[in-house]
């Protein structure tokens, strides 16, 4: 990739920078794990959408700007550098949308994407079950054929933002005789449907950032199946690869955090015992930026995301932990008073778990990239 940006790309970046400087809320919004904060984030995302900044890389007809992936990476850098709010609809925009672009019908794209772009519909991911987290193919929630659609029953858990979300996407066993990765169907479910119960789970900070979702004979119309019935695993891999490999955690997030860390270090009188780790975090964020630009180049040349997404996920999740631990070391006992760094540290600890744990990512790297023998399961 040529790292010298052409005039069109520079103009795009400048336009984004100018708009964000004028529009990012001066006061941070409340956490989107609270009812009030969730509502505030919806309003923010509709403002982003009004100015066509909510989904820049999507086609214009769905609310985007037809921006290239490179432009999207640059927009994300500007977004985080401006201190803009985290995206309440991140599971929809960065995980479900790429899945719909790859596997959805035109009708689904037209019906779902514009509302997602404006966060009129906020999406939750309903994959994990009490006995199926790392081993998602062991899931037991079912979808049974009925007139015009499916009847869904079972339980999902750890579903981020499901407490306040409108809809969820998930995998269900549609062939009762099937095992493991076969016989699964990828469905989109309205969380306000009859038979759905959402039970909030408080996180470490006490806010209901997760929820369990119970489905009791819930009707899901055929139009809300993504891909073919029984082929859900293949569709789910597109979602997982975007979660781990490109869109959920863009370099901008870590570049901005690394820059904040460098400022913190200077303000704290440049404590020598943390200097190497500050430099490592700064270099790590830039290495991730360059690696992502490599991924963008490959995708622009027609490649698809694959198991190398696991390398990516291991890298960003560990970078985030190290960066926040360094900040806490610099702050010392004051860390407790610096809410944003200690909150960020708590959340960073979840990075090696959500989206598939470290151990699972390492097994994928070992087996699918390095060709090592399969471990015992
Ligand atoms: C902040 C956060 C947000 C989340 N958001 C969502 C969400 O929105 N939607 C959703 O569906 N889920 C979500 N999850 C759940 C997440 O995907 C699971 O926690 C994760 O996949 C692990 O599953 P588990 O918790 O059931 O742990 P388990 O699968 O029970 O694993 C327990 C431990 O055993 C290890 N282990 C398990 N199997 C193997 C193996 N084969 N080889 C080696 N080690 C193994 C794991 O690595 C882990 O250390 C979220 C989790 C967190 C922390």
CSV table of C-alpha atoms and ligand atoms in Angstrom, one decimal:
chain,number,residue,atom,x,y,z
A,1,UNK,CA,0.0,0.0,0.0
A,2,UNK,CA,1.1,3.5,-0.8
A,3,UNK,CA,1.1,5.3,2.5
A,4,UNK,CA,1.1,8.8,0.8
A,5,UNK,CA,-2.6,9.7,0.7
A,6,UNK,CA,-4.0,11.2,-2.5
A,7,UNK,CA,-5.9,14.5,-2.5
A,8,UNK,CA,-9.3,12.9,-2.5
A,9,UNK,CA,-8.5,10.8,0.6
A,10,UNK,CA,-6.9,13.8,2.4
A,11,UNK,CA,-10.0,15.9,1.7
A,12,UNK,CA,-12.2,13.1,3.1
A,13,UNK,CA,-10.0,13.0,6.2
A,14,UNK,CA,-10.1,16.7,6.6
A,15,UNK,CA,-13.9,16.8,6.2
A,16,UNK,CA,-14.3,14.2,8.9
A,17,UNK,CA,-11.8,16.0,11.2
A,18,UNK,CA,-13.7,19.3,10.8
A,19,UNK,CA,-17.1,17.8,11.4
A,20,UNK,CA,-16.0,15.8,14.5
A,21,UNK,CA,-14.3,18.9,16.0
A,22,UNK,CA,-17.5,20.8,15.7
A,23,UNK,CA,-19.9,18.1,16.8
A,24,UNK,CA,-18.4,15.7,19.3
A,25,UNK,CA,-20.2,16.3,22.6
A,26,UNK,CA,-18.1,18.4,24.9
A,27,UNK,CA,-19.2,16.3,27.9
A,28,UNK,CA,-18.7,12.5,27.7
A,29,UNK,CA,-22.0,10.7,27.4
A,30,UNK,CA,-23.1,8.4,30.2
A,31,UNK,CA,-22.1,4.7,29.8
A,32,UNK,CA,-24.3,2.9,27.2
A,33,UNK,CA,-24.6,0.2,29.8
A,34,UNK,CA,-27.2,2.4,31.6
A,35,UNK,CA,-30.7,3.2,30.2
A,36,UNK,CA,-29.9,6.9,30.1
A,37,UNK,CA,-26.5,6.5,28.5
A,38,UNK,CA,-28.0,4.1,25.9
A,39,UNK,CA,-30.6,6.6,24.9
A,40,UNK,CA,-27.9,9.4,24.7
A,41,UNK,CA,-25.8,7.2,22.4
A,42,UNK,CA,-28.7,6.5,20.1
A,43,UNK,CA,-29.2,10.3,19.7
A,44,UNK,CA,-25.5,10.8,19.0
A,45,UNK,CA,-25.6,8.0,16.4
A,46,UNK,CA,-28.6,9.5,14.7
A,47,UNK,CA,-26.6,12.8,14.4
A,48,UNK,CA,-23.7,11.0,13.0
A,49,UNK,CA,-26.1,9.4,10.5
A,50,UNK,CA,-27.7,12.7,9.5
A,51,UNK,CA,-24.2,13.9,8.5
A,52,UNK,CA,-23.5,10.5,6.8
A,53,UNK,CA,-20.6,9.7,9.2
A,54,UNK,CA,-22.1,6.6,10.9
A,55,UNK,CA,-21.3,4.0,8.3
A,56,UNK,CA,-18.9,5.7,5.9
A,57,UNK,CA,-17.9,2.5,4.0
A,58,UNK,CA,-21.4,1.4,3.2
A,59,UNK,CA,-23.2,2.3,-0.1
A,60,UNK,CA,-25.0,5.6,-0.1
A,61,UNK,CA,-28.4,4.0,-0.5
A,62,UNK,CA,-28.0,2.5,3.0
A,63,UNK,CA,-26.7,5.7,4.6
A,64,UNK,CA,-23.0,5.5,3.8
A,65,UNK,CA,-20.6,7.4,1.7
A,66,UNK,CA,-19.2,4.6,-0.5
A,67,UNK,CA,-15.9,5.2,1.2
A,68,UNK,CA,-13.0,2.8,0.6
A,69,UNK,CA,-11.8,0.6,3.4
A,70,UNK,CA,-8.7,2.8,3.7
A,71,UNK,CA,-11.0,5.8,4.2
A,72,UNK,CA,-12.9,3.9,6.8
A,73,UNK,CA,-9.7,3.2,8.7
A,74,UNK,CA,-8.8,6.9,8.5
A,75,UNK,CA,-12.3,7.9,9.7
A,76,UNK,CA,-12.0,5.6,12.7
A,77,UNK,CA,-8.6,7.3,13.5
A,78,UNK,CA,-10.2,10.7,13.4
A,79,UNK,CA,-13.2,9.5,15.4
A,80,UNK,CA,-11.2,8.2,18.3
A,81,UNK,CA,-8.7,11.0,18.2
A,82,UNK,CA,-11.6,13.4,18.6
A,83,UNK,CA,-12.7,11.6,21.7
A,84,UNK,CA,-16.1,10.7,20.2
A,85,UNK,CA,-18.4,8.3,22.0
A,86,UNK,CA,-18.1,4.5,21.7
A,87,UNK,CA,-20.6,3.1,19.3
A,88,UNK,CA,-23.7,1.7,20.9
A,89,UNK,CA,-24.6,-0.2,17.8
A,90,UNK,CA,-21.1,-1.7,17.3
A,91,UNK,CA,-22.4,-5.3,17.1
A,92,UNK,CA,-24.8,-4.3,14.3
A,93,UNK,CA,-22.6,-2.0,12.3
A,94,UNK,CA,-19.3,-3.8,12.6
A,95,UNK,CA,-20.4,-7.5,12.8
A,96,UNK,CA,-24.0,-8.0,11.5
A,97,UNK,CA,-23.7,-5.5,8.6
A,98,UNK,CA,-20.6,-7.2,7.0
A,99,UNK,CA,-22.5,-10.5,7.4
A,100,UNK,CA,-25.5,-9.1,5.6
A,101,UNK,CA,-23.3,-7.7,2.8
A,102,UNK,CA,-21.8,-11.1,2.3
A,103,UNK,CA,-24.9,-13.4,2.9
A,104,UNK,CA,-28.0,-11.3,3.2
A,105,UNK,CA,-30.6,-10.8,0.5
A,106,UNK,CA,-31.2,-7.4,-1.2
A,107,UNK,CA,-34.5,-7.2,0.6
A,108,UNK,CA,-32.8,-7.8,4.0
A,109,UNK,CA,-30.1,-5.2,3.3
A,110,UNK,CA,-32.8,-2.6,2.3
A,111,UNK,CA,-35.0,-3.4,5.3
A,112,UNK,CA,-32.3,-3.6,8.0
A,113,UNK,CA,-29.3,-1.5,7.1
A,114,UNK,CA,-30.7,2.0,7.0
A,115,UNK,CA,-32.3,1.6,10.4
A,116,UNK,CA,-29.0,0.2,11.7
A,117,UNK,CA,-27.1,3.1,10.3
A,118,UNK,CA,-29.3,5.5,12.3
A,119,UNK,CA,-29.3,3.2,15.4
A,120,UNK,CA,-33.1,3.2,15.2
A,121,UNK,CA,-32.5,-0.5,15.7
A,122,UNK,CA,-29.7,-1.4,18.0
A,123,UNK,CA,-28.4,-5.0,17.7
A,124,UNK,CA,-27.1,-7.5,20.2
A,125,UNK,CA,-25.1,-10.7,19.5
A,126,UNK,CA,-26.9,-13.7,20.9
A,127,UNK,CA,-24.3,-16.5,20.5
A,128,UNK,CA,-23.0,-17.7,23.8
A,129,UNK,CA,-25.1,-20.2,25.8
A,130,UNK,CA,-24.5,-21.4,29.4
A,131,UNK,CA,-22.9,-24.6,28.1
A,132,UNK,CA,-21.6,-23.2,24.8
A,133,UNK,CA,-19.2,-20.3,25.0
A,134,UNK,CA,-15.8,-21.3,23.5
A,135,UNK,CA,-17.5,-24.4,22.1
A,136,UNK,CA,-20.2,-22.6,20.3
A,137,UNK,CA,-21.0,-25.6,18.1
A,138,UNK,CA,-22.3,-27.3,21.3
A,139,UNK,CA,-25.3,-24.8,21.4
A,140,UNK,CA,-28.7,-26.2,22.3
A,141,UNK,CA,-31.2,-23.4,21.5
A,142,UNK,CA,-33.5,-24.7,18.7
A,143,UNK,CA,-35.4,-23.3,15.7
A,144,UNK,CA,-38.3,-25.5,14.6
A,145,UNK,CA,-40.0,-25.1,11.2
A,146,UNK,CA,-43.5,-23.7,11.3
A,147,UNK,CA,-45.8,-22.0,8.8
A,148,UNK,CA,-44.0,-19.0,7.4
A,149,UNK,CA,-40.9,-19.2,9.6
A,150,UNK,CA,-39.4,-20.8,12.7
A,151,UNK,CA,-40.3,-21.2,16.4
A,152,UNK,CA,-37.2,-20.5,18.6
A,153,UNK,CA,-36.6,-21.8,22.1
A,154,UNK,CA,-33.6,-21.8,24.4
A,155,UNK,CA,-31.3,-19.6,26.3
A,156,UNK,CA,-28.4,-17.3,25.4
A,157,UNK,CA,-26.1,-15.5,27.7
A,158,UNK,CA,-23.4,-12.7,28.0
A,159,UNK,CA,-25.2,-10.8,25.3
A,160,UNK,CA,-23.7,-7.3,25.4
A,161,UNK,CA,-26.2,-4.4,25.5
A,162,UNK,CA,-29.1,-6.8,25.0
A,163,UNK,CA,-30.7,-5.2,28.1
A,164,UNK,CA,-31.7,-2.2,26.0
A,165,UNK,CA,-31.2,-3.4,22.4
A,166,UNK,CA,-34.0,-3.9,19.9
A,167,UNK,CA,-32.9,-7.0,18.0
A,168,UNK,CA,-30.4,-9.8,18.2
A,169,UNK,CA,-28.7,-12.1,15.8
A,170,UNK,CA,-27.7,-15.6,16.7
A,171,UNK,CA,-27.3,-19.3,15.8
A,172,UNK,CA,-30.0,-21.9,16.5
A,173,UNK,CA,-30.0,-25.7,15.9
A,174,UNK,CA,-32.7,-26.2,13.2
A,175,UNK,CA,-32.0,-29.8,12.5
A,176,UNK,CA,-32.5,-31.8,15.7
A,177,UNK,CA,-30.6,-34.8,14.3
A,178,UNK,CA,-27.5,-32.7,13.4
A,179,UNK,CA,-24.4,-32.4,15.5
A,180,UNK,CA,-21.8,-29.7,16.0
A,181,UNK,CA,-21.4,-27.3,13.1
A,182,UNK,CA,-24.0,-28.8,10.9
A,183,UNK,CA,-27.8,-28.1,11.0
A,184,UNK,CA,-27.5,-24.6,12.5
A,185,UNK,CA,-29.5,-21.6,11.2
A,186,UNK,CA,-28.5,-17.9,11.5
A,187,UNK,CA,-31.5,-15.9,12.6
A,188,UNK,CA,-32.4,-12.3,13.4
A,189,UNK,CA,-34.8,-12.0,16.3
A,190,UNK,CA,-36.9,-9.1,17.5
A,191,UNK,CA,-36.2,-8.8,21.2
A,192,UNK,CA,-39.7,-7.3,21.8
A,193,UNK,CA,-41.4,-10.5,20.3
A,194,UNK,CA,-43.8,-12.5,22.4
A,195,UNK,CA,-41.9,-15.2,24.3
A,196,UNK,CA,-38.6,-13.3,24.7
A,197,UNK,CA,-37.4,-12.5,28.2
A,198,UNK,CA,-34.3,-10.4,28.6
A,199,UNK,CA,-32.7,-10.7,32.1
A,200,UNK,CA,-29.9,-8.1,32.7
A,201,UNK,CA,-26.6,-9.3,34.3
A,202,UNK,CA,-24.6,-6.6,36.1
A,203,UNK,CA,-20.9,-6.3,35.2
A,204,UNK,CA,-18.1,-5.5,37.5
A,205,UNK,CA,-19.1,-1.8,37.6
A,206,UNK,CA,-22.6,-2.8,38.6
A,207,UNK,CA,-24.2,-1.7,35.3
A,208,UNK,CA,-26.3,-4.2,33.3
A,209,UNK,CA,-23.8,-4.4,30.4
A,210,UNK,CA,-24.8,-8.0,29.6
A,211,UNK,CA,-28.0,-9.9,29.6
A,212,UNK,CA,-29.3,-13.4,29.4
A,213,UNK,CA,-32.0,-13.9,26.7
A,214,UNK,CA,-34.7,-16.6,27.1
A,215,UNK,CA,-36.6,-17.7,24.1
A,216,UNK,CA,-39.9,-19.5,24.7
A,217,UNK,CA,-41.5,-20.6,21.4
A,218,UNK,CA,-40.7,-17.3,19.7
A,219,UNK,CA,-41.9,-16.8,16.1
A,220,UNK,CA,-39.2,-15.7,13.6
A,221,UNK,CA,-40.3,-15.1,10.0
A,222,UNK,CA,-38.5,-16.7,7.1
A,223,UNK,CA,-37.4,-13.2,6.0
A,224,UNK,CA,-35.2,-13.1,9.1
A,225,UNK,CA,-33.0,-16.1,8.2
A,226,UNK,CA,-29.5,-15.1,6.9
A,227,UNK,CA,-28.2,-17.5,4.3
A,228,UNK,CA,-29.7,-21.0,3.9
A,229,UNK,CA,-31.3,-22.9,6.8
A,230,UNK,CA,-28.8,-25.4,8.1
A,231,UNK,CA,-25.8,-23.3,6.8
A,232,UNK,CA,-25.6,-21.0,9.7
A,233,UNK,CA,-22.0,-21.9,10.7
A,234,UNK,CA,-20.6,-20.6,7.4
A,235,UNK,CA,-22.5,-17.3,7.9
A,236,UNK,CA,-21.3,-17.1,11.5
A,237,UNK,CA,-17.7,-17.3,10.4
A,238,UNK,CA,-18.1,-14.1,8.4
A,239,UNK,CA,-19.4,-12.4,11.6
A,240,UNK,CA,-16.6,-13.9,13.7
A,241,UNK,CA,-13.9,-12.9,11.3
A,242,UNK,CA,-15.1,-9.3,11.3
A,243,UNK,CA,-15.3,-9.3,15.1
A,244,UNK,CA,-11.7,-10.5,15.4
A,245,UNK,CA,-10.0,-9.4,12.2
A,246,UNK,CA,-11.1,-6.0,11.0
A,247,UNK,CA,-14.1,-4.0,11.9
A,248,UNK,CA,-14.9,-4.3,15.6
A,249,UNK,CA,-11.6,-2.9,16.9
A,250,UNK,CA,-10.0,-0.6,14.4
A,251,UNK,CA,-6.5,0.8,14.9
A,252,UNK,CA,-7.9,4.3,15.7
A,253,UNK,CA,-9.0,3.1,19.1
A,254,UNK,CA,-5.5,2.0,20.1
A,255,UNK,CA,-3.7,4.9,18.4
A,256,UNK,CA,-5.8,7.4,20.4
A,257,UNK,CA,-5.3,5.4,23.7
A,258,UNK,CA,-1.5,5.2,23.1
A,259,UNK,CA,-1.3,9.0,22.4
A,260,UNK,CA,-3.3,9.6,25.7
A,261,UNK,CA,-0.8,7.3,27.5
A,262,UNK,CA,2.2,9.2,26.2
A,263,UNK,CA,0.5,12.5,27.4
A,264,UNK,CA,-0.2,10.9,30.8
A,265,UNK,CA,3.5,9.8,31.0
A,266,UNK,CA,4.7,13.4,30.2
A,267,UNK,CA,2.3,14.9,32.7
A,268,UNK,CA,3.4,12.5,35.4
A,269,UNK,CA,7.0,13.7,35.1
A,270,UNK,CA,8.2,11.0,32.7
A,271,UNK,CA,8.6,8.2,35.2
A,272,UNK,CA,11.6,6.2,34.0
A,273,UNK,CA,10.4,2.8,35.2
A,274,UNK,CA,7.4,2.9,32.7
A,275,UNK,CA,9.3,4.5,29.8
A,276,UNK,CA,9.9,1.2,27.9
A,277,UNK,CA,6.3,0.1,28.3
A,278,UNK,CA,4.9,3.4,27.1
A,279,UNK,CA,7.2,3.2,24.0
A,280,UNK,CA,6.0,-0.5,23.5
A,281,UNK,CA,2.4,0.6,23.6
A,282,UNK,CA,2.9,3.4,21.2
A,283,UNK,CA,4.9,1.2,18.8
A,284,UNK,CA,2.3,-1.6,19.2
A,285,UNK,CA,-0.6,0.7,18.2
A,286,UNK,CA,1.3,1.8,15.1
A,287,UNK,CA,2.2,-1.8,14.2
A,288,UNK,CA,-1.4,-2.7,14.4
A,289,UNK,CA,-2.3,0.3,12.2
A,290,UNK,CA,0.2,-0.9,9.5
A,291,UNK,CA,-1.0,-4.5,9.8
A,292,UNK,CA,-4.6,-3.3,9.3
A,293,UNK,CA,-3.6,-1.3,6.3
A,294,UNK,CA,-2.1,-4.6,4.9
A,295,UNK,CA,-5.4,-6.4,5.6
A,296,UNK,CA,-7.3,-3.6,3.9
A,297,UNK,CA,-5.0,-3.9,0.8
A,298,UNK,CA,-5.6,-7.7,0.7
A,299,UNK,CA,-9.4,-7.2,1.0
A,300,UNK,CA,-9.4,-4.5,-1.7
A,301,UNK,CA,-7.6,-7.0,-4.0
A,302,UNK,CA,-10.4,-9.5,-3.5
A,303,UNK,CA,-9.2,-11.6,-0.5
A,304,UNK,CA,-11.6,-12.6,2.3
A,305,UNK,CA,-11.0,-12.5,6.0
A,306,UNK,CA,-10.0,-15.9,7.3
A,307,UNK,CA,-8.4,-17.6,10.3
A,308,UNK,CA,-5.6,-14.9,10.4
A,309,UNK,CA,-8.2,-12.8,12.2
A,310,UNK,CA,-7.3,-14.8,15.3
A,311,UNK,CA,-3.7,-13.4,15.2
A,312,UNK,CA,-5.2,-10.0,14.9
A,313,UNK,CA,-7.5,-10.5,17.9
A,314,UNK,CA,-4.7,-11.8,20.1
A,315,UNK,CA,-2.6,-8.7,19.2
A,316,UNK,CA,-5.2,-6.0,19.9
A,317,UNK,CA,-6.5,-7.6,23.0
A,318,UNK,CA,-3.1,-7.9,24.6
A,319,UNK,CA,-2.0,-4.5,23.4
A,320,UNK,CA,-5.1,-3.0,25.2
A,321,UNK,CA,-4.3,-4.8,28.5
A,322,UNK,CA,-0.7,-3.8,28.4
A,323,UNK,CA,-1.5,-0.2,27.6
A,324,UNK,CA,-4.0,0.2,30.4
A,325,UNK,CA,-1.8,-1.6,32.9
A,326,UNK,CA,1.0,0.9,32.1
A,327,UNK,CA,-1.4,3.8,32.6
A,328,UNK,CA,-2.3,2.4,36.1
A,329,UNK,CA,1.4,2.0,37.0
A,330,UNK,CA,2.0,5.6,36.0
A,331,UNK,CA,-0.9,6.9,38.0
A,332,UNK,CA,-0.1,4.7,41.1
A,333,UNK,CA,-2.7,5.1,43.9
A,334,UNK,CA,-4.3,8.0,41.9
A,335,UNK,CA,-5.6,5.5,39.4
A,336,UNK,CA,-8.7,5.0,41.5
A,337,UNK,CA,-9.5,8.6,41.0
A,338,UNK,CA,-8.9,8.6,37.2
A,339,UNK,CA,-12.2,6.9,36.2
A,340,UNK,CA,-11.5,6.7,32.5
A,341,UNK,CA,-8.2,4.8,32.9
A,342,UNK,CA,-9.4,2.4,35.5
A,343,UNK,CA,-12.7,1.8,33.7
A,344,UNK,CA,-10.7,1.2,30.5
A,345,UNK,CA,-8.4,-1.2,32.3
A,346,UNK,CA,-11.4,-3.2,33.6
A,347,UNK,CA,-12.8,-3.5,30.1
A,348,UNK,CA,-9.5,-4.3,28.6
A,349,UNK,CA,-9.3,-7.4,30.8
A,350,UNK,CA,-12.4,-8.7,28.9
A,351,UNK,CA,-10.6,-8.4,25.5
A,352,UNK,CA,-8.9,-11.8,25.8
A,353,UNK,CA,-12.3,-13.4,26.5
A,354,UNK,CA,-15.0,-11.8,24.3
A,355,UNK,CA,-15.0,-12.7,20.6
A,356,UNK,CA,-13.4,-16.1,21.6
A,357,UNK,CA,-10.8,-16.5,24.3
A,358,UNK,CA,-7.1,-16.5,23.9
A,359,UNK,CA,-6.8,-20.2,24.1
A,360,UNK,CA,-9.3,-20.7,21.3
A,361,UNK,CA,-7.6,-18.1,19.1
A,362,UNK,CA,-4.2,-19.8,19.7
A,363,UNK,CA,-5.7,-23.2,18.8
A,364,UNK,CA,-7.0,-21.7,15.5
A,365,UNK,CA,-3.6,-20.2,14.8
A,366,UNK,CA,-1.9,-23.5,15.6
A,367,UNK,CA,-4.3,-25.7,13.6
A,368,UNK,CA,-5.5,-23.6,10.7
A,369,UNK,CA,-2.5,-21.3,10.1
A,370,UNK,CA,0.5,-23.4,11.2
A,371,UNK,CA,-1.0,-26.8,10.4
A,372,UNK,CA,-0.1,-28.3,13.7
A,373,UNK,CA,-1.9,-31.4,14.9
A,374,UNK,CA,-5.3,-30.8,16.5
A,375,UNK,CA,-5.2,-30.7,20.3
A,376,UNK,CA,-7.3,-33.0,22.5
A,377,UNK,CA,-10.8,-31.6,23.1
B,1,LIG,C1,-17.1,-8.3,27.9
B,1,LIG,C2,-17.7,-9.5,27.2
B,1,LIG,C3,-18.7,-9.3,26.3
B,1,LIG,C4,-19.3,-10.4,25.7
B,1,LIG,N1,-20.3,-10.1,24.8
B,1,LIG,C5,-20.9,-11.2,24.2
B,1,LIG,C6,-22.0,-11.0,23.3
B,1,LIG,O1,-22.4,-9.8,23.0
B,1,LIG,N2,-22.6,-12.0,22.8
B,1,LIG,C7,-22.3,-13.3,23.1
B,1,LIG,O2,-22.9,-14.2,22.5
B,1,LIG,N3,-21.3,-13.6,23.9
B,1,LIG,C8,-20.6,-12.5,24.5
B,1,LIG,N4,-19.6,-12.8,25.4
B,1,LIG,C9,-19.3,-14.1,25.8
B,1,LIG,C10,-17.9,-14.6,25.2
B,1,LIG,O3,-18.0,-14.9,23.9
B,1,LIG,C11,-17.6,-15.9,26.0
B,1,LIG,O4,-17.4,-15.5,27.4
B,1,LIG,C12,-16.4,-16.6,25.5
B,1,LIG,O5,-16.6,-17.1,24.2
B,1,LIG,C13,-15.9,-17.8,26.4
B,1,LIG,O6,-17.0,-18.6,26.7
B,1,LIG,P1,-17.3,-19.0,28.2
B,1,LIG,O7,-17.5,-17.7,29.0
B,1,LIG,O8,-18.5,-19.9,28.2
B,1,LIG,O9,-16.1,-19.8,28.8
B,1,LIG,P2,-15.7,-21.3,28.6
B,1,LIG,O10,-15.9,-21.7,27.1
B,1,LIG,O11,-16.4,-22.1,29.6
B,1,LIG,O12,-14.2,-21.3,28.8
B,1,LIG,C14,-13.6,-21.3,30.2
B,1,LIG,C15,-12.1,-21.3,30.0
B,1,LIG,O13,-11.7,-22.6,29.4
B,1,LIG,C16,-10.9,-22.4,28.2
B,1,LIG,N5,-11.3,-23.3,27.2
B,1,LIG,C17,-12.5,-23.7,26.8
B,1,LIG,N6,-12.4,-24.6,25.8
B,1,LIG,C18,-11.1,-24.7,25.5
B,1,LIG,C19,-10.4,-25.5,24.5
B,1,LIG,N7,-11.0,-26.2,23.6
B,1,LIG,N8,-9.1,-25.4,24.5
B,1,LIG,C20,-8.4,-24.6,25.4
B,1,LIG,N9,-9.0,-23.9,26.4
B,1,LIG,C21,-10.4,-23.9,26.4
B,1,LIG,C22,-11.3,-20.9,27.8
B,1,LIG,O14,-10.2,-20.4,27.0
B,1,LIG,C23,-11.5,-20.2,29.1
B,1,LIG,O15,-10.3,-19.8,29.7
B,1,LIG,C24,-18.9,-11.7,26.0
B,1,LIG,C25,-17.9,-11.9,27.0
B,1,LIG,C26,-17.3,-10.8,27.6
B,1,LIG,C27,-16.3,-11.0,28.6
